[in-house]
Amino acid sequence: SYELTQPPSVSVALGQTARITCVGNNIGSKNVHWYQQKPGQAPVLVIYRDSNRPSGIPERFSGSNSGNTATLTISRAQAGDEADFYCQVWDTTIDVVFGGGTKLTVL
Amino acid sequence: EVQLVESGGGLVKPGRSLRLSCTASGFIFGDYAMSWFRQAPGKGLEWVGFIRSKTNGGTTEYAASVKGRFTISRDDSRNIAYLQMNSLKSEDTAVYYCTQEIAPAAVWGQGTLVPVSS
């Protein structure tokens, strides 16, 4: 089965740049989506198809995907960005798969 | 406003059945696939299954962990998707979410909690 590996936690200083990785075999050939989930809330899509932002998501959120690693980048991190982040891929050969999630802490 | 509302959750004993509903509004329900995801307490997100739109065959796909026990259906006349859960196990304890589409899933419901315990 296809696996996506995320770091359990990432810390970033207020106003600095956070990068959250999602590692999978040849993930660069797949579409990767990213979700933000705050405690007690449903997930929110923040990046779709590698690098696209849905309406209403700040430009500070960006994504990239190449080789075996997809990356979610959060620039000028704010306290309100603290959350769990999940990467997701789907294709007909692997079904729908999530990474294990990364807890972002803004110091 | 596009909205999804799950209902039907609650405490259920192992081995029993439960049906969840996902009521949609604000979009043409029949044009979209609908998915179910779940999240066990303190754990990550897990895909449960999805049902395609009737235009795309209305067929279903399931995660290995629930295949043969869970069934997804839809009633396009009422804008509702269902998740029928049979032979429930303690490891099925989770918040269950429905979403519009599969991946990316841009619209999520608020979730409904299903504790499975004797």
mmCIF file of C-alpha atoms in Angstrom:
data_model
loop_
_atom_site.group_PDB
_atom_site.id
_atom_site.type_symbol
_atom_site.label_atom_id
_atom_site.label_comp_id
_atom_site.label_asym_id
_atom_site.label_seq_id
_atom_site.Cartn_x
_atom_site.Cartn_y
_atom_site.Cartn_z
ATOM 1 C CA SER A 1 0.000 0.000 0.000
ATOM 2 C CA TYR A 2 1.098 3.556 -0.647
ATOM 3 C CA GLU A 3 2.421 5.489 2.338
ATOM 4 C CA LEU A 4 2.836 9.188 2.997
ATOM 5 C CA THR A 5 5.250 10.246 5.729
ATOM 6 C CA GLN A 6 4.999 13.576 7.532
ATOM 7 C CA PRO A 7 7.029 14.833 10.487
ATOM 8 C CA PRO A 8 4.897 14.602 13.657
ATOM 9 C CA SER A 9 5.677 18.185 14.603
ATOM 10 C CA VAL A 10 7.132 21.375 13.197
ATOM 11 C CA SER A 11 7.872 24.540 15.152
ATOM 12 C CA VAL A 12 8.291 28.011 13.707
ATOM 13 C CA ALA A 13 8.970 31.406 15.223
ATOM 14 C CA LEU A 14 6.268 34.013 14.843
ATOM 15 C CA GLY A 15 6.654 35.764 11.496
ATOM 16 C CA GLN A 16 9.053 33.186 10.082
ATOM 17 C CA THR A 17 8.544 30.496 7.423
ATOM 18 C CA ALA A 18 7.369 26.984 8.208
ATOM 19 C CA ARG A 19 7.819 24.063 5.850
ATOM 20 C CA ILE A 20 5.937 20.809 6.259
ATOM 21 C CA THR A 21 7.014 17.870 4.136
ATOM 22 C CA CYS A 22 5.103 14.881 2.838
ATOM 23 C CA VAL A 23 7.251 12.034 1.545
ATOM 24 C CA GLY A 24 5.976 9.297 -0.739
ATOM 25 C CA ASN A 25 7.357 7.128 -3.514
ATOM 26 C CA ASN A 26 7.381 9.235 -6.670
ATOM 27 C CA ILE A 27 4.834 11.588 -5.129
ATOM 28 C CA GLY A 28 5.823 14.160 -7.723
ATOM 29 C CA SER A 29 3.777 12.207 -10.263
ATOM 30 C CA LYS A 30 0.604 12.582 -8.180
ATOM 31 C CA ASN A 31 -1.675 15.450 -7.213
ATOM 32 C CA VAL A 32 -1.164 16.396 -3.578
ATOM 33 C CA HIS A 33 -3.705 18.230 -1.449
ATOM 34 C CA TRP A 34 -3.170 19.798 1.968
ATOM 35 C CA TYR A 35 -5.640 20.274 4.821
ATOM 36 C CA GLN A 36 -5.460 22.341 7.987
ATOM 37 C CA GLN A 37 -7.363 21.124 11.033
ATOM 38 C CA LYS A 38 -7.738 23.123 14.218
ATOM 39 C CA PRO A 39 -8.814 21.431 17.468
ATOM 40 C CA GLY A 40 -12.458 20.452 17.492
ATOM 41 C CA GLN A 41 -12.999 21.546 13.896
ATOM 42 C CA ALA A 42 -13.372 19.856 10.529
ATOM 43 C CA PRO A 43 -10.399 19.963 8.160
ATOM 44 C CA VAL A 44 -10.073 22.866 5.744
ATOM 45 C CA LEU A 45 -8.505 22.529 2.304
ATOM 46 C CA VAL A 46 -5.582 24.971 2.050
ATOM 47 C CA ILE A 47 -3.738 23.713 -1.059
ATOM 48 C CA TYR A 48 -5.016 21.543 -3.900
ATOM 49 C CA ARG A 49 -3.238 19.891 -6.810
ATOM 50 C CA ASP A 50 0.208 20.623 -5.418
ATOM 51 C CA SER A 51 0.221 24.404 -5.423
ATOM 52 C CA ASN A 52 -3.239 25.913 -5.869
ATOM 53 C CA ARG A 53 -4.962 27.927 -3.159
ATOM 54 C CA PRO A 54 -8.743 27.779 -2.712
ATOM 55 C CA SER A 55 -10.604 31.035 -2.460
ATOM 56 C CA GLY A 56 -10.166 32.585 0.967
ATOM 57 C CA ILE A 57 -6.827 30.953 1.783
ATOM 58 C CA PRO A 58 -4.091 33.540 2.383
ATOM 59 C CA GLU A 59 -1.251 33.870 -0.095
ATOM 60 C CA ARG A 60 1.082 32.985 2.775
ATOM 61 C CA PHE A 61 0.170 29.344 2.115
ATOM 62 C CA SER A 62 1.934 27.743 -0.837
ATOM 63 C CA GLY A 63 2.828 24.265 -2.021
ATOM 64 C CA SER A 64 5.275 22.411 -4.203
ATOM 65 C CA ASN A 65 5.745 18.826 -5.287
ATOM 66 C CA SER A 66 8.681 17.100 -6.936
ATOM 67 C CA GLY A 67 10.415 13.755 -6.814
ATOM 68 C CA ASN A 68 9.556 12.006 -3.577
ATOM 69 C CA THR A 69 8.613 15.087 -1.540
ATOM 70 C CA ALA A 70 5.713 17.496 -1.463
ATOM 71 C CA THR A 71 6.042 20.585 0.700
ATOM 72 C CA LEU A 72 3.558 22.962 2.279
ATOM 73 C CA THR A 73 5.127 26.340 3.023
ATOM 74 C CA ILE A 74 3.591 28.858 5.393
ATOM 75 C CA SER A 75 5.217 32.270 5.197
ATOM 76 C CA ARG A 76 5.055 34.925 7.922
ATOM 77 C CA ALA A 77 3.604 32.420 10.346
ATOM 78 C CA GLN A 78 0.907 33.681 12.676
ATOM 79 C CA ALA A 79 -0.391 32.332 15.962
ATOM 80 C CA GLY A 80 -3.659 31.523 14.222
ATOM 81 C CA ASP A 81 -1.844 29.113 11.884
ATOM 82 C CA GLU A 82 -1.289 26.630 14.708
ATOM 83 C CA ALA A 83 -3.039 23.429 13.694
ATOM 84 C CA ASP A 84 -2.574 19.906 12.415
ATOM 85 C CA PHE A 85 -1.790 19.662 8.718
ATOM 86 C CA TYR A 86 -2.422 16.619 6.525
ATOM 87 C CA CYS A 87 -1.295 15.822 3.002
ATOM 88 C CA GLN A 88 -3.508 13.678 0.788
ATOM 89 C CA VAL A 89 -3.193 11.929 -2.538
ATOM 90 C CA TRP A 90 -5.634 9.896 -4.629
ATOM 91 C CA ASP A 91 -5.433 7.910 -7.763
ATOM 92 C CA THR A 92 -7.104 4.780 -8.962
ATOM 93 C CA THR A 93 -4.083 2.629 -8.144
ATOM 94 C CA ILE A 94 -3.737 3.595 -4.482
ATOM 95 C CA ASP A 95 -7.171 4.820 -3.363
ATOM 96 C CA VAL A 96 -7.254 7.829 -1.038
ATOM 97 C CA VAL A 97 -4.285 8.176 1.290
ATOM 98 C CA PHE A 98 -3.428 10.687 4.018
ATOM 99 C CA GLY A 99 -0.161 11.407 5.662
ATOM 100 C CA GLY A 100 -0.044 10.910 9.416
ATOM 101 C CA GLY A 101 -0.362 14.627 10.095
ATOM 102 C CA THR A 102 1.977 17.341 11.356
ATOM 103 C CA LYS A 103 1.319 19.523 14.366
ATOM 104 C CA LEU A 104 2.467 23.073 13.663
ATOM 105 C CA THR A 105 3.476 25.135 16.677
ATOM 106 C CA VAL A 106 4.109 28.868 16.346
ATOM 107 C CA LEU A 107 6.539 30.048 18.999
ATOM 108 C CA GLU B 1 -23.901 28.692 0.925
ATOM 109 C CA VAL B 2 -22.558 25.195 0.320
ATOM 110 C CA GLN B 3 -23.188 23.105 3.408
ATOM 111 C CA LEU B 4 -23.017 19.496 4.570
ATOM 112 C CA VAL B 5 -24.600 18.290 7.791
ATOM 113 C CA GLU B 6 -23.972 14.823 9.185
ATOM 114 C CA SER B 7 -26.417 13.140 11.520
ATOM 115 C CA GLY B 8 -27.133 9.753 13.031
ATOM 116 C CA GLY B 9 -24.083 9.334 15.233
ATOM 117 C CA GLY B 10 -24.186 8.044 18.770
ATOM 118 C CA LEU B 11 -23.133 5.259 21.087
ATOM 119 C CA VAL B 12 -23.495 1.787 19.599
ATOM 120 C CA LYS B 13 -22.509 -1.642 20.868
ATOM 121 C CA PRO B 14 -19.952 -3.813 19.071
ATOM 122 C CA GLY B 15 -21.514 -5.982 16.403
ATOM 123 C CA ARG B 16 -24.466 -3.663 15.917
ATOM 124 C CA SER B 17 -25.364 -1.410 12.982
ATOM 125 C CA LEU B 18 -25.760 2.312 12.497
ATOM 126 C CA ARG B 19 -26.650 4.527 9.544
ATOM 127 C CA LEU B 20 -25.235 8.002 9.139
ATOM 128 C CA SER B 21 -26.776 10.650 6.909
ATOM 129 C CA CYS B 22 -25.160 13.595 5.182
ATOM 130 C CA THR B 23 -27.613 16.270 4.086
ATOM 131 C CA ALA B 24 -26.344 18.681 1.456
ATOM 132 C CA SER B 25 -27.454 22.154 0.457
ATOM 133 C CA GLY B 26 -26.216 25.016 -1.677
ATOM 134 C CA PHE B 27 -25.085 22.990 -4.691
ATOM 135 C CA ILE B 28 -26.412 20.538 -7.272
ATOM 136 C CA PHE B 29 -25.968 17.393 -5.196
ATOM 137 C CA GLY B 30 -26.358 14.940 -8.046
ATOM 138 C CA ASP B 31 -23.420 16.418 -9.943
ATOM 139 C CA TYR B 32 -20.863 15.468 -7.302
ATOM 140 C CA ALA B 33 -19.221 12.414 -5.819
ATOM 141 C CA MET B 34 -19.636 12.198 -2.071
ATOM 142 C CA SER B 35 -17.083 10.792 0.327
ATOM 143 C CA TRP B 36 -16.882 9.691 3.920
ATOM 144 C CA PHE B 37 -13.807 10.103 6.093
ATOM 145 C CA ARG B 38 -13.244 9.403 9.765
ATOM 146 C CA GLN B 39 -10.922 10.377 12.572
ATOM 147 C CA ALA B 40 -10.406 8.243 15.645
ATOM 148 C CA PRO B 41 -9.877 10.162 18.904
ATOM 149 C CA GLY B 42 -6.435 11.748 18.884
ATOM 150 C CA LYS B 43 -5.564 10.174 15.541
ATOM 151 C CA GLY B 44 -5.227 11.267 11.932
ATOM 152 C CA LEU B 45 -7.651 11.347 9.040
ATOM 153 C CA GLU B 46 -8.719 8.122 7.349
ATOM 154 C CA TRP B 47 -10.647 7.664 4.134
ATOM 155 C CA VAL B 48 -13.709 5.405 4.476
ATOM 156 C CA GLY B 49 -15.202 5.376 0.997
ATOM 157 C CA PHE B 50 -16.979 7.314 -1.711
ATOM 158 C CA ILE B 51 -19.841 7.128 -4.165
ATOM 159 C CA ARG B 52 -19.555 8.571 -7.639
ATOM 160 C CA SER B 53 -22.220 10.723 -9.199
ATOM 161 C CA LYS B 54 -24.840 8.891 -11.248
ATOM 162 C CA THR B 55 -23.349 10.526 -14.327
ATOM 163 C CA ASN B 56 -20.144 8.675 -13.515
ATOM 164 C CA GLY B 57 -21.893 5.412 -12.788
ATOM 165 C CA GLY B 58 -22.898 5.904 -9.161
ATOM 166 C CA THR B 59 -20.408 3.231 -8.149
ATOM 167 C CA THR B 60 -18.675 2.963 -4.807
ATOM 168 C CA GLU B 61 -15.168 2.365 -3.483
ATOM 169 C CA TYR B 62 -14.163 1.499 0.065
ATOM 170 C CA ALA B 63 -11.111 1.365 2.236
ATOM 171 C CA ALA B 64 -9.916 -2.143 3.022
ATOM 172 C CA SER B 65 -10.675 -1.620 6.718
ATOM 173 C CA VAL B 66 -14.416 -1.267 6.084
ATOM 174 C CA LYS B 67 -15.012 -3.169 2.841
ATOM 175 C CA GLY B 68 -17.800 -5.705 3.264
ATOM 176 C CA ARG B 69 -19.126 -4.029 6.422
ATOM 177 C CA PHE B 70 -19.897 -0.464 5.292
ATOM 178 C CA THR B 71 -22.104 0.640 2.405
ATOM 179 C CA ILE B 72 -22.432 4.097 0.920
ATOM 180 C CA SER B 73 -25.569 5.119 -0.970
ATOM 181 C CA ARG B 74 -27.183 8.313 -2.139
ATOM 182 C CA ASP B 75 -30.642 9.779 -2.686
ATOM 183 C CA ASP B 76 -30.262 12.582 -5.201
ATOM 184 C CA SER B 77 -33.941 13.537 -4.887
ATOM 185 C CA ARG B 78 -33.383 14.374 -1.219
ATOM 186 C CA ASN B 79 -29.765 15.555 -1.422
ATOM 187 C CA ILE B 80 -28.613 12.967 1.094
ATOM 188 C CA ALA B 81 -25.680 10.571 1.202
ATOM 189 C CA TYR B 82 -25.736 7.636 3.571
ATOM 190 C CA LEU B 83 -23.141 5.522 5.314
ATOM 191 C CA GLN B 84 -24.549 2.204 6.498
ATOM 192 C CA MET B 85 -22.197 0.650 9.035
ATOM 193 C CA ASN B 86 -22.668 -2.993 9.993
ATOM 194 C CA SER B 87 -20.759 -5.318 12.319
ATOM 195 C CA LEU B 88 -19.250 -2.355 14.100
ATOM 196 C CA LYS B 89 -16.018 -2.806 16.014
ATOM 197 C CA SER B 90 -14.404 -0.768 18.762
ATOM 198 C CA GLU B 91 -11.799 0.379 16.246
ATOM 199 C CA ASP B 92 -14.560 2.047 14.222
ATOM 200 C CA THR B 93 -14.927 4.604 17.022
ATOM 201 C CA ALA B 94 -14.358 7.969 15.341
ATOM 202 C CA VAL B 95 -15.784 11.253 14.197
ATOM 203 C CA TYR B 96 -17.241 10.629 10.771
ATOM 204 C CA TYR B 97 -17.160 13.378 8.154
ATOM 205 C CA CYS B 98 -18.825 13.572 4.779
ATOM 206 C CA THR B 99 -17.346 15.673 1.990
ATOM 207 C CA GLN B 100 -18.244 16.959 -1.409
ATOM 208 C CA GLU B 101 -15.999 15.171 -3.895
ATOM 209 C CA ILE B 102 -13.086 12.914 -3.057
ATOM 210 C CA ALA B 103 -9.724 14.636 -3.434
ATOM 211 C CA PRO B 104 -9.452 17.489 -3.153
ATOM 212 C CA ALA B 105 -12.358 17.706 -0.724
ATOM 213 C CA ALA B 106 -13.174 21.391 -0.482
ATOM 214 C CA VAL B 107 -16.365 21.069 1.543
ATOM 215 C CA TRP B 108 -16.641 19.130 4.803
ATOM 216 C CA GLY B 109 -19.442 18.624 7.247
ATOM 217 C CA GLN B 110 -18.974 19.285 10.942
ATOM 218 C CA GLY B 111 -18.703 15.577 11.691
ATOM 219 C CA THR B 112 -20.685 13.182 13.842
ATOM 220 C CA LEU B 113 -19.221 11.080 16.643
ATOM 221 C CA VAL B 114 -19.697 7.329 16.667
ATOM 222 C CA PRO B 115 -18.407 5.625 19.829
ATOM 223 C CA VAL B 116 -18.505 1.846 19.617
ATOM 224 C CA SER B 117 -18.499 0.361 23.083
ATOM 225 C CA SER B 118 -20.329 -2.153 25.213
#
